[in-house]
PDB file of C-alpha atoms and ligand atoms in Angstrom:
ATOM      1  CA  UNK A   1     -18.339   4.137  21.934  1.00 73.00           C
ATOM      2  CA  UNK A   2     -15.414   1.878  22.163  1.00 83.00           C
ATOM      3  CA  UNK A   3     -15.690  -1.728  23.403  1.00 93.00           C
ATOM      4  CA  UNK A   4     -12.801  -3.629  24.850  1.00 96.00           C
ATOM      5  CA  UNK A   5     -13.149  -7.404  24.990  1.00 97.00           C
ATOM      6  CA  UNK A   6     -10.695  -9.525  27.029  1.00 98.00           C
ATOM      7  CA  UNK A   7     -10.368 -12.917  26.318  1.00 98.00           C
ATOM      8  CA  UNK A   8      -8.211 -15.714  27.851  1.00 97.00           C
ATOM      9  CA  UNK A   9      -5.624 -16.441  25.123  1.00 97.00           C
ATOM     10  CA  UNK A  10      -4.564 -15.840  21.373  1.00 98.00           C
ATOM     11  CA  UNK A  11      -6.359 -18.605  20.328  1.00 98.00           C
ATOM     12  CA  UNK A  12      -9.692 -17.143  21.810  1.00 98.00           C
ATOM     13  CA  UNK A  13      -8.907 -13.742  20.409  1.00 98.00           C
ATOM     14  CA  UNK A  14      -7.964 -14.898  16.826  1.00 98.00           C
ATOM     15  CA  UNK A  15     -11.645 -17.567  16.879  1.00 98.00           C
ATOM     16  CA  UNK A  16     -13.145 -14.879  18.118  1.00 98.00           C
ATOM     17  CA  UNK A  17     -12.099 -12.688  15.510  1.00 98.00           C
ATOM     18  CA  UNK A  18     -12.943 -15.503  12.793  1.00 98.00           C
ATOM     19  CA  UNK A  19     -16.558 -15.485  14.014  1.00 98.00           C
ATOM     20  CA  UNK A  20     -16.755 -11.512  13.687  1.00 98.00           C
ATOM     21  CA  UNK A  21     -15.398 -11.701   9.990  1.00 98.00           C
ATOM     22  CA  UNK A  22     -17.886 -14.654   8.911  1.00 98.00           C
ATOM     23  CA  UNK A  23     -21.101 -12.383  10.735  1.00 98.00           C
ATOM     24  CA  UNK A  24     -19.934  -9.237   9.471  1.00 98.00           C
ATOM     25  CA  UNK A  25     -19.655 -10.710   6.047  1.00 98.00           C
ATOM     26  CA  UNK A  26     -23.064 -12.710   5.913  1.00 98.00           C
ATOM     27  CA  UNK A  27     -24.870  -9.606   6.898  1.00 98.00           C
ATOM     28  CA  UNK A  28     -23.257  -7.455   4.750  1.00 98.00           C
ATOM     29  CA  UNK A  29     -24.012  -9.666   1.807  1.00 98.00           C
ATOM     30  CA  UNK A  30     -27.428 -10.265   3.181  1.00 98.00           C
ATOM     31  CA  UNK A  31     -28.076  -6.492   3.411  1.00 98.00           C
ATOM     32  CA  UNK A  32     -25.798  -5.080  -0.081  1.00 98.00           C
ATOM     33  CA  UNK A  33     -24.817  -8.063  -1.753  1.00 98.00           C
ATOM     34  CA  UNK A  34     -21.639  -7.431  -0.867  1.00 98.00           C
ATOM     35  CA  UNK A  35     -19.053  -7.676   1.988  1.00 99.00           C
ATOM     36  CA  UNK A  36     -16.038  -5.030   1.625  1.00 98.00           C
ATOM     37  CA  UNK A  37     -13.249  -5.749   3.919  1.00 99.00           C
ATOM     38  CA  UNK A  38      -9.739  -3.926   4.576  1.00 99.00           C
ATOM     39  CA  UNK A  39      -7.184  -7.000   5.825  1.00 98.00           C
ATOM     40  CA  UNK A  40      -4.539  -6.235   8.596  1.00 98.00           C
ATOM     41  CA  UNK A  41      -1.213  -6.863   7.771  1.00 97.00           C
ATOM     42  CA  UNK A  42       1.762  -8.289  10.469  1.00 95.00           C
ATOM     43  CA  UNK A  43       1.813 -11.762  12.124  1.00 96.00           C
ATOM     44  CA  UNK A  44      -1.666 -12.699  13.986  1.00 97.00           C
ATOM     45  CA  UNK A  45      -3.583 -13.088  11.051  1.00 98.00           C
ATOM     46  CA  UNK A  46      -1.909 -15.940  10.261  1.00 98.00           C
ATOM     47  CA  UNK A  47      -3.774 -17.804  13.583  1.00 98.00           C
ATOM     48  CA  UNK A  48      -6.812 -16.273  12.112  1.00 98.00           C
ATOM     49  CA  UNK A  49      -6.637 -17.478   8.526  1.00 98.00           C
ATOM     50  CA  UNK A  50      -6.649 -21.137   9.254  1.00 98.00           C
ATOM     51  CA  UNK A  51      -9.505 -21.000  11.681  1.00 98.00           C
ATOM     52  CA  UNK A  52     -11.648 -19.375   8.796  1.00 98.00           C
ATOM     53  CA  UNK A  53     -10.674 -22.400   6.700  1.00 98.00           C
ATOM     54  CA  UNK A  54     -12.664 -24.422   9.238  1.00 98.00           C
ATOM     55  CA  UNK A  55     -15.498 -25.917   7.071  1.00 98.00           C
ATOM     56  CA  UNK A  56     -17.952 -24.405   9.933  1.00 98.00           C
ATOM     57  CA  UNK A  57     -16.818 -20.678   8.875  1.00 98.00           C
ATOM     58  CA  UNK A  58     -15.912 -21.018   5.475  1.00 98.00           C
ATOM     59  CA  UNK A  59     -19.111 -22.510   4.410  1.00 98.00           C
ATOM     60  CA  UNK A  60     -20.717 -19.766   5.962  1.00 98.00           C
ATOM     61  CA  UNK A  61     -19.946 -17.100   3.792  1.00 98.00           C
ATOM     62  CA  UNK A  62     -20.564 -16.790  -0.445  1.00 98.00           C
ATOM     63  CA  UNK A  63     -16.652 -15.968  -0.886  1.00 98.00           C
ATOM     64  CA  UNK A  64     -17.962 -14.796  -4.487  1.00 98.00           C
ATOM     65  CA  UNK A  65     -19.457 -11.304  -2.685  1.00 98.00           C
ATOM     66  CA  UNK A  66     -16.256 -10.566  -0.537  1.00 99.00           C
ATOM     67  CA  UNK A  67     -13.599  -7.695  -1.931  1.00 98.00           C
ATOM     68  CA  UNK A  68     -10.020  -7.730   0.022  1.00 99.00           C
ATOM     69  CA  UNK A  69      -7.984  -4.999   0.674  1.00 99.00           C
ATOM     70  CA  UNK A  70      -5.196  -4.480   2.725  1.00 98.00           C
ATOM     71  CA  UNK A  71      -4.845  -1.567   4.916  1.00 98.00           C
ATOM     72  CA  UNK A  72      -0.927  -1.802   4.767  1.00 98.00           C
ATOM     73  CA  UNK A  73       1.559  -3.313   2.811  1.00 98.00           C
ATOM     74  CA  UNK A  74       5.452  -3.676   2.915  1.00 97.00           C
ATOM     75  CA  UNK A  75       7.359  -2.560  -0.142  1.00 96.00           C
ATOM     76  CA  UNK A  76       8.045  -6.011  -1.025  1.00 97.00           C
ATOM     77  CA  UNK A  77       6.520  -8.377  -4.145  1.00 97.00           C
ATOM     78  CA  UNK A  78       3.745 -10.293  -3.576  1.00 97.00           C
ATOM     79  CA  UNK A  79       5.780 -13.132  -3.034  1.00 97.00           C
ATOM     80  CA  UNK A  80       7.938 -11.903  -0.106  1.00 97.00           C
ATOM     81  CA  UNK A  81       7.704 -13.577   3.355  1.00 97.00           C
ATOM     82  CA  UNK A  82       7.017  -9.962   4.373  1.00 96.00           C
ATOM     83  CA  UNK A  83       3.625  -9.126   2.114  1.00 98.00           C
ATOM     84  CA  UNK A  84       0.757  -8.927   3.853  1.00 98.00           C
ATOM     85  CA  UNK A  85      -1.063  -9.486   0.736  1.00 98.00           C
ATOM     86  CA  UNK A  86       0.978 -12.857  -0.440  1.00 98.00           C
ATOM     87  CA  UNK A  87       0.338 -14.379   3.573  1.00 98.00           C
ATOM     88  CA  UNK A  88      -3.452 -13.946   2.996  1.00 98.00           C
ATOM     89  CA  UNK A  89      -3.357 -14.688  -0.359  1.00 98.00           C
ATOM     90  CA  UNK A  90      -1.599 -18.337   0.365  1.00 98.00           C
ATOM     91  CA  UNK A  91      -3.276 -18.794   4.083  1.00 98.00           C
ATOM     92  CA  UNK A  92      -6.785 -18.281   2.937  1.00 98.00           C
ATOM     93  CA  UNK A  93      -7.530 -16.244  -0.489  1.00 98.00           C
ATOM     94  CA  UNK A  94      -6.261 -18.730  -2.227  1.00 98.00           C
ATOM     95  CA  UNK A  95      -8.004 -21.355  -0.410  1.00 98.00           C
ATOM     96  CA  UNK A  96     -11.195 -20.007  -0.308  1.00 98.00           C
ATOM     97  CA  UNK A  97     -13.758 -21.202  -3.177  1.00 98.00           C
ATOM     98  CA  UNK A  98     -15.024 -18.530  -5.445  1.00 98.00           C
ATOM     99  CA  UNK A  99     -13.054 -15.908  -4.774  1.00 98.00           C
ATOM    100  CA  UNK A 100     -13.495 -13.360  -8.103  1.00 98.00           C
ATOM    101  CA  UNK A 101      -9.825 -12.325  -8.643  1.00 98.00           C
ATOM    102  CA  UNK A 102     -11.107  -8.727  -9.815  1.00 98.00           C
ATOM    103  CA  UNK A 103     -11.922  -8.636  -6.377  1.00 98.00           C
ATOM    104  CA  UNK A 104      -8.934  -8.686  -4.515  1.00 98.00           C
ATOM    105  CA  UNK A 105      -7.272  -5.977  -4.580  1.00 98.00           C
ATOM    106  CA  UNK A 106      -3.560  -6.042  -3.672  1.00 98.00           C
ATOM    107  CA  UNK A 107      -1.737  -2.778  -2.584  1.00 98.00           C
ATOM    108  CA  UNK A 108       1.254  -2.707  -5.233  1.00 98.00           C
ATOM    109  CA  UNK A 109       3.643  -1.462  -2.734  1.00 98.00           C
ATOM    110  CA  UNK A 110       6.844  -2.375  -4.204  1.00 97.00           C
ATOM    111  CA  UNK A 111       6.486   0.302  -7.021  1.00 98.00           C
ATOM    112  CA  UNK A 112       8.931   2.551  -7.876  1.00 97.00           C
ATOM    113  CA  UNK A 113       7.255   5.258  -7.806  1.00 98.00           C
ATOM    114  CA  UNK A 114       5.190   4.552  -4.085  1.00 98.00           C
ATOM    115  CA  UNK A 115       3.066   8.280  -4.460  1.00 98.00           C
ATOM    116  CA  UNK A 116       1.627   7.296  -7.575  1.00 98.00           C
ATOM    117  CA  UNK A 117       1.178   3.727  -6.687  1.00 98.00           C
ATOM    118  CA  UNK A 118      -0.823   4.879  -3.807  1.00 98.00           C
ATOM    119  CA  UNK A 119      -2.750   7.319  -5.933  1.00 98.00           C
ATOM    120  CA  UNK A 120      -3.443   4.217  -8.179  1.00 98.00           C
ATOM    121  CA  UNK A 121      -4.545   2.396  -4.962  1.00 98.00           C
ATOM    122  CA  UNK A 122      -6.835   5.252  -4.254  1.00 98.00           C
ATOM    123  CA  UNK A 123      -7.974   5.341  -7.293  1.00 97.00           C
ATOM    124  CA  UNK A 124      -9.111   1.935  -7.365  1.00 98.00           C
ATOM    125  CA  UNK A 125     -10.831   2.152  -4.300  1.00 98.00           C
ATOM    126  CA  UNK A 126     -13.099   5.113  -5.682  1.00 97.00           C
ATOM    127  CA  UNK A 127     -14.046   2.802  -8.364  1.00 97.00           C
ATOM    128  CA  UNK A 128     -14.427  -0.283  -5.800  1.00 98.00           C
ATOM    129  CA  UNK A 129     -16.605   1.935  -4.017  1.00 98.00           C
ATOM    130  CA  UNK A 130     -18.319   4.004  -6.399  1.00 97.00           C
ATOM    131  CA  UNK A 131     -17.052   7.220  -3.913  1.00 97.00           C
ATOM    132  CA  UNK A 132     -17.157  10.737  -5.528  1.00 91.00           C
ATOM    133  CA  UNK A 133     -15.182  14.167  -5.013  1.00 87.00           C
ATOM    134  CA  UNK A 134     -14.233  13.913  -1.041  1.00 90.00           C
ATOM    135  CA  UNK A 135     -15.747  10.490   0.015  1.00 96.00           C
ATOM    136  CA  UNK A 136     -14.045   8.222   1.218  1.00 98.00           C
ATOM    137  CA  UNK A 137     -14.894   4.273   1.307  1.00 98.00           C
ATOM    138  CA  UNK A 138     -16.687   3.038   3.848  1.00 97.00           C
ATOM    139  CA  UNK A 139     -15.474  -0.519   4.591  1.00 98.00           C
ATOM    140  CA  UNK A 140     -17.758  -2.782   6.118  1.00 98.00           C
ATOM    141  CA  UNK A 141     -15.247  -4.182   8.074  1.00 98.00           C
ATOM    142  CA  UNK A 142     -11.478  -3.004   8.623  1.00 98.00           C
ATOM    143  CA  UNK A 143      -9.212  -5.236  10.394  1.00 98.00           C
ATOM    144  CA  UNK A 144      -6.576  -3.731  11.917  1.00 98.00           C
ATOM    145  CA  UNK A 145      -3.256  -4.898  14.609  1.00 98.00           C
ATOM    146  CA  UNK A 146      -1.421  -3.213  17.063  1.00 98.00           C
ATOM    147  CA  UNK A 147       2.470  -2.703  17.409  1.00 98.00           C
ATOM    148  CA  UNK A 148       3.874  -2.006  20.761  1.00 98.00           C
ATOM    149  CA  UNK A 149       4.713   1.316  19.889  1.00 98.00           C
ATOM    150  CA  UNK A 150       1.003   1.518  19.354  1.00 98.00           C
ATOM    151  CA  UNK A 151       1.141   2.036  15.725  1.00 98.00           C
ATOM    152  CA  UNK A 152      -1.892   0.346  13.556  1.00 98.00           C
ATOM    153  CA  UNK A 153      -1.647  -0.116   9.609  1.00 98.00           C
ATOM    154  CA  UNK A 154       1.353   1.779   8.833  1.00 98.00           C
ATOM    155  CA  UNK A 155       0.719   4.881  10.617  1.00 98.00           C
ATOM    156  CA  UNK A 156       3.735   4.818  13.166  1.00 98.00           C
ATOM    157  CA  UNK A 157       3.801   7.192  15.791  1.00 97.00           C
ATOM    158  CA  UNK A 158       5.594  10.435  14.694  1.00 96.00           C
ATOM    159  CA  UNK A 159       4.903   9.419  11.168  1.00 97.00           C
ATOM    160  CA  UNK A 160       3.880  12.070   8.136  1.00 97.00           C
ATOM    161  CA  UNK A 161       1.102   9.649   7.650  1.00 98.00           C
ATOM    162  CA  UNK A 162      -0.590  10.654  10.806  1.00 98.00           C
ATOM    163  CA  UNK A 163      -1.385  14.190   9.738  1.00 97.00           C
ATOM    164  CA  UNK A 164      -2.799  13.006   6.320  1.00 98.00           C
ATOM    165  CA  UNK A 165      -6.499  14.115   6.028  1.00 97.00           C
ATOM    166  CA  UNK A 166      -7.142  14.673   2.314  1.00 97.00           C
ATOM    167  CA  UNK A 167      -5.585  11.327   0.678  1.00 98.00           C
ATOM    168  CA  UNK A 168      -7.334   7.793   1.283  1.00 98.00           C
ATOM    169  CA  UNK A 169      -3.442   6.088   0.534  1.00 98.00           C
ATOM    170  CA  UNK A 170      -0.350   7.253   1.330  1.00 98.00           C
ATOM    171  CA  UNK A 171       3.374   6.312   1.104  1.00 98.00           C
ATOM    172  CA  UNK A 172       5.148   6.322   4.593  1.00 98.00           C
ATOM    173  CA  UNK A 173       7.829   5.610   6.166  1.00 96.00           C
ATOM    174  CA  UNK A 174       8.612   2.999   8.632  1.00 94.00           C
ATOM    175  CA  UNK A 175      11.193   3.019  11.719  1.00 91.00           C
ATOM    176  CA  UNK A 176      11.734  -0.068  12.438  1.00 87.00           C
ATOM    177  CA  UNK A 177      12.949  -2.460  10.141  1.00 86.00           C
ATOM    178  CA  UNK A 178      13.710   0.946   8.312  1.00 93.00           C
ATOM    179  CA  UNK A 179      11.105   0.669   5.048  1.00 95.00           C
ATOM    180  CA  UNK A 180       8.626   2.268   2.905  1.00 96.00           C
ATOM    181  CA  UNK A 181       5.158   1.313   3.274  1.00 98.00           C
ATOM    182  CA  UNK A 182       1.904   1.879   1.997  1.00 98.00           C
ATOM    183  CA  UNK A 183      -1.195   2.344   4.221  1.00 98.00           C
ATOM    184  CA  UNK A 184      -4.727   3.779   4.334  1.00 98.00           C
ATOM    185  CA  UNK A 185      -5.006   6.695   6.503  1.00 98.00           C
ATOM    186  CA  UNK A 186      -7.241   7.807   8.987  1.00 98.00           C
ATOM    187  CA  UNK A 187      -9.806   8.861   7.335  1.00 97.00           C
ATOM    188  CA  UNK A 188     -10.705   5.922   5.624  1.00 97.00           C
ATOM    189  CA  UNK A 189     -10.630   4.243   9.425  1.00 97.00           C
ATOM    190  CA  UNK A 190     -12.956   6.799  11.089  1.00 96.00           C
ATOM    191  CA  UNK A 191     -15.393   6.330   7.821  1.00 96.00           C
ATOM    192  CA  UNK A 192     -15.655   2.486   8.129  1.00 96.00           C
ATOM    193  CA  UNK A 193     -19.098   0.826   9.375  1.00 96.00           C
ATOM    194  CA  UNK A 194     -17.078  -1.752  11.800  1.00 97.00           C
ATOM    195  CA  UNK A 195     -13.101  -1.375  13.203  1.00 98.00           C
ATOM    196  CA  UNK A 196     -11.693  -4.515  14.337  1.00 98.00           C
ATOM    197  CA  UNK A 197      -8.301  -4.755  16.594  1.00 98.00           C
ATOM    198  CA  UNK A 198      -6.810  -7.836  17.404  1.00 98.00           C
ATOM    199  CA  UNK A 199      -4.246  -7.413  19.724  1.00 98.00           C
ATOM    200  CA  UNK A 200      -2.327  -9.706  21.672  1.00 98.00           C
ATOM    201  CA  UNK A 201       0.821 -10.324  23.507  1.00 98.00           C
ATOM    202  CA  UNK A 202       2.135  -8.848  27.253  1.00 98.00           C
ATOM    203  CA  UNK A 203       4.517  -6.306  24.497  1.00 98.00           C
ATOM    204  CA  UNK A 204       1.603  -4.837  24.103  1.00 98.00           C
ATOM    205  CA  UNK A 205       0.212  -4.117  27.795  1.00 98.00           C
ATOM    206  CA  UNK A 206       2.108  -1.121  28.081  1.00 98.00           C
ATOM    207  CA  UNK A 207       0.556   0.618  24.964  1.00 98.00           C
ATOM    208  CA  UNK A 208      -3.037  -0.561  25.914  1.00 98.00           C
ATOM    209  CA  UNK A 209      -3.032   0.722  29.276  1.00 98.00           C
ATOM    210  CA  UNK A 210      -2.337   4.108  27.436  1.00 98.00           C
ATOM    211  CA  UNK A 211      -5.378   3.617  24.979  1.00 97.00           C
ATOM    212  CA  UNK A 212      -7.784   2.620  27.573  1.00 95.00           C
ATOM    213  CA  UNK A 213      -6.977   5.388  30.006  1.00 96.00           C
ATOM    214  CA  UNK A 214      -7.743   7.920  27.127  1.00 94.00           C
ATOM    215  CA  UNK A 215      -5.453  10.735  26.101  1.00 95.00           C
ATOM    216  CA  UNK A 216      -2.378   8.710  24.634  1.00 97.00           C
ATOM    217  CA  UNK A 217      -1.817  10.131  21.240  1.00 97.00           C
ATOM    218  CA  UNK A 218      -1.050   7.001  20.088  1.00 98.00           C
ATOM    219  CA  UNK A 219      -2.045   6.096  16.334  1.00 98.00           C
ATOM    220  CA  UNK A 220      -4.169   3.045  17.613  1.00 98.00           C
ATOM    221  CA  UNK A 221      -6.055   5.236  19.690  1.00 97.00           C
ATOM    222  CA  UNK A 222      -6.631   7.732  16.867  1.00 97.00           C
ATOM    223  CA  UNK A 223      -8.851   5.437  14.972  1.00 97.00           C
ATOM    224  CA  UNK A 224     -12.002   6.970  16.527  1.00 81.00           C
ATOM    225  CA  UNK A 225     -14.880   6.040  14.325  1.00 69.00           C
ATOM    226  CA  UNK A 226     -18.403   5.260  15.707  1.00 71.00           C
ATOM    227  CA  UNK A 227     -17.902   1.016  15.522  1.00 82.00           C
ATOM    228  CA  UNK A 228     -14.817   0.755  17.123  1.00 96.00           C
ATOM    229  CA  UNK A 229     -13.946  -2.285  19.013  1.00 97.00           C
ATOM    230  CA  UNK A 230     -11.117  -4.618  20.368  1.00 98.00           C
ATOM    231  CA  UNK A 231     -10.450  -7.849  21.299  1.00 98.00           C
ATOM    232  CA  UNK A 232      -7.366  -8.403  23.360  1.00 98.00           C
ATOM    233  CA  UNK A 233      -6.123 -11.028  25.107  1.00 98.00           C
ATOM    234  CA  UNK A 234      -5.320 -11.364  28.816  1.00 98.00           C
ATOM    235  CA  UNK A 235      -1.322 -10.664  28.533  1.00 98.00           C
ATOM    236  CA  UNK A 236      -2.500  -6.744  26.080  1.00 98.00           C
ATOM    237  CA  UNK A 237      -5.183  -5.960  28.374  1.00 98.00           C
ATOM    238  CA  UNK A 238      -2.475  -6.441  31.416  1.00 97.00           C
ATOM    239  CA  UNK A 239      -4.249  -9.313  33.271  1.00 94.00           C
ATOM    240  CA  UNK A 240      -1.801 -12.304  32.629  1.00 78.00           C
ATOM    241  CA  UNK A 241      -2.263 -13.836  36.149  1.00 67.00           C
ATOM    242  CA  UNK A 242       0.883 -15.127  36.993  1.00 52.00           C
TER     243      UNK A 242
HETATM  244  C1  LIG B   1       1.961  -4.630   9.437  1.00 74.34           C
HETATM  245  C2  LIG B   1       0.686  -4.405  10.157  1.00 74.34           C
HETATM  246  C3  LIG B   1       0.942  -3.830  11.513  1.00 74.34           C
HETATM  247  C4  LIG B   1       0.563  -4.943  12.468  1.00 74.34           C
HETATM  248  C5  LIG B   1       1.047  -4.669  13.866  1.00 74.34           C
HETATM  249  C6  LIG B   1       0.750  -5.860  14.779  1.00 74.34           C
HETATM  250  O1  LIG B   1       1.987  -4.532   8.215  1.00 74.34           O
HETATM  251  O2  LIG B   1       2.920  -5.020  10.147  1.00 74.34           O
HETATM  252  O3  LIG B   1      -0.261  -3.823   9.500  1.00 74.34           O
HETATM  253  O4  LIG B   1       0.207  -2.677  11.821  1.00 74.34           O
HETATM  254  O5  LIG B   1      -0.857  -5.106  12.467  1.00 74.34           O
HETATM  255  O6  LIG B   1       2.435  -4.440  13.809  1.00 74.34           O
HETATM  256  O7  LIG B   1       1.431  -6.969  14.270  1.00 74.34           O
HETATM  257  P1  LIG B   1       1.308  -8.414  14.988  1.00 74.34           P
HETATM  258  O8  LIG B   1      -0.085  -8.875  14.726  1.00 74.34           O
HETATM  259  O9  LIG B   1       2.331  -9.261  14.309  1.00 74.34           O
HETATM  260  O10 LIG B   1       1.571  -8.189  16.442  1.00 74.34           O
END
C-alpha cells in the first residue's frame, strides 16, 4: 500500500527523510550486517546531505556497513556540477567516517560506450548482491525524486527506459537538458524492501494530484513495489495555504 506523508516545508521533508535513512540503515545492519542503499540524483538531496552530517544522525549509523549506489547518473565525470555521484560524494560520502571505498559504487555514466557501461553497472550489482540468473537486487532502501513531468531516476515519461523489464541498468535518453543518462529500471524499484520519494515544490502539485488520484501513467507512479512511500511537502501535495 502506498503512504503519502505531508509535511509543512522542505526542511521538514528533507529531516524527515534524514531520520528514515539513519533507521533504515541501523536496522538493516542490525538485521544483515549490512545497509544497501540506491541514492537519488537532482537537487534536494543536497538539503538532505548536510542534515545527515548532524553529529545526532551520523553517529547513529556504522558508515563501514553502508554500500551507495545511485539510481541515475548524468553522462558527466565525477567531477561535474551535474553528477549525482560527485554531489554526494563531496556533501556527505566524503564526509562520513569509515566509508569502505569498495563500497561505493559510482555509475560510470560518462563512458563511451553507455550500453556496456550499464552492463558493467549491472554487473557489479550482481556481485554487490550476490543475485543469480533473473534476480534482481533488492535494495534496502532506494531513494528516489520527482520531476514535474513526473519522471523518477531517469525514466522520463515516453522514454525507451520505461518498457525495460529484463535489464537492471539501462542507457536512456533525456528530454530536457537533451542528454544521455544512466538509470536503474523498474524492476530493480518494484524489487526493493523500502521506496523513498522526496518530493517538494508547488511544480510539482500538478503531477502529484495525478499520482494520488491513481491511473496517471506517469513513471513516478509506476514504481509500485510493496514499501512504497512519500513524503511531500505542503506546496507537491497541493496544500500551500496562501
Ligand atoms: C536526476 C534525478 C531526478 C530527480 C528529479 C527531482 O538525476 O535529476 O534522479 O529524477 O530526482 O528530477 O529533482 P529535484 O530533487 O531537484 O526536484
Amino acid at each position: 500500500m502506498t503512504r503519502f506523508s505531508v509535511l509543512p516545508d522542505p526542511a521538514a521533508v528533507c529531516a524527515a527523510m534524514a531520520d528514515l535513512v539513519v533507521e533504515s540503515a541501523a536496522a538493516a545492519i542490525d538485521e544483515q550486517g549490512i545497509f544497501r542503499i540506491a541514492l537519488s540524483g537532482g537537487g534536494t538531496p543536497k538539503t538532505v546531505y548536510p542534515m545527515l552530517l548532524e553529529p545526532h544522525r551520523r553517529d547513529a549509523v556504522d558508515w563501514s556497513r553502508v554500500e551507495f549506489f545511485w539510481g541515475d547518473e548524468r553522462a558527466v565525470p565525477p567531477d561535474d556540477p551535474q553528477s549525482n555521484f560527485g554531489v554526494a560524494y563531496a556533501m556527505l560520502i566524503a564526509r562520513l567516517p569509515n566509508v569502505r571505498p569498495a563500497r561505493i559504487h559510482r555509475m560510470p555514466a560518462e563512458a563511451p560506450d553507455l550500453d556496456a557501461a550499464a552492463l558493467g553497472y549491472e554487473s557489479e550489482l550482481r556481485v554487490a548482491f550476490g543475485t543469480r540468473g533473473g534476480e534482481f537486487p533488492a535494495f534496502d532502501l532506494v531513494w528516489l525524486g520527482m520531476g514535474p513531468d513526473g519522471h523518477t531516476a531517469s525514466l522520463f515519461p515516453g522514454s525507451a527506459a520505461l518498457d525495460e523489464t529484463e535489464r537492471a541498468v539501462v542507457a536512456n535518453w533525456a528530454p530536457h537538458p537533451r542528454a544521455w543518462r544512466m538509470t536503474l529500471t523498474f524492476p530493480v524499484f518494484d524489487a526493493a524492501r523500502r521506496v523513498v520519494f522526496v518530493v517538494e515544490g508547488k511544480n510539482k502539485a500538478d503531477a502529484i494530484r495525478a499520482i494520488r488520484a491513481g491511473g496517471s501513467g506517469l513513471p513516478a507512479e509506476r514504481v509500485s513495489g510493496e514499501g512504497v512511500e512519500w513524503l511531500l511537502d505542503a506546496a507537491a501535495a497541493g496544500e500551500e495555504s496562501g
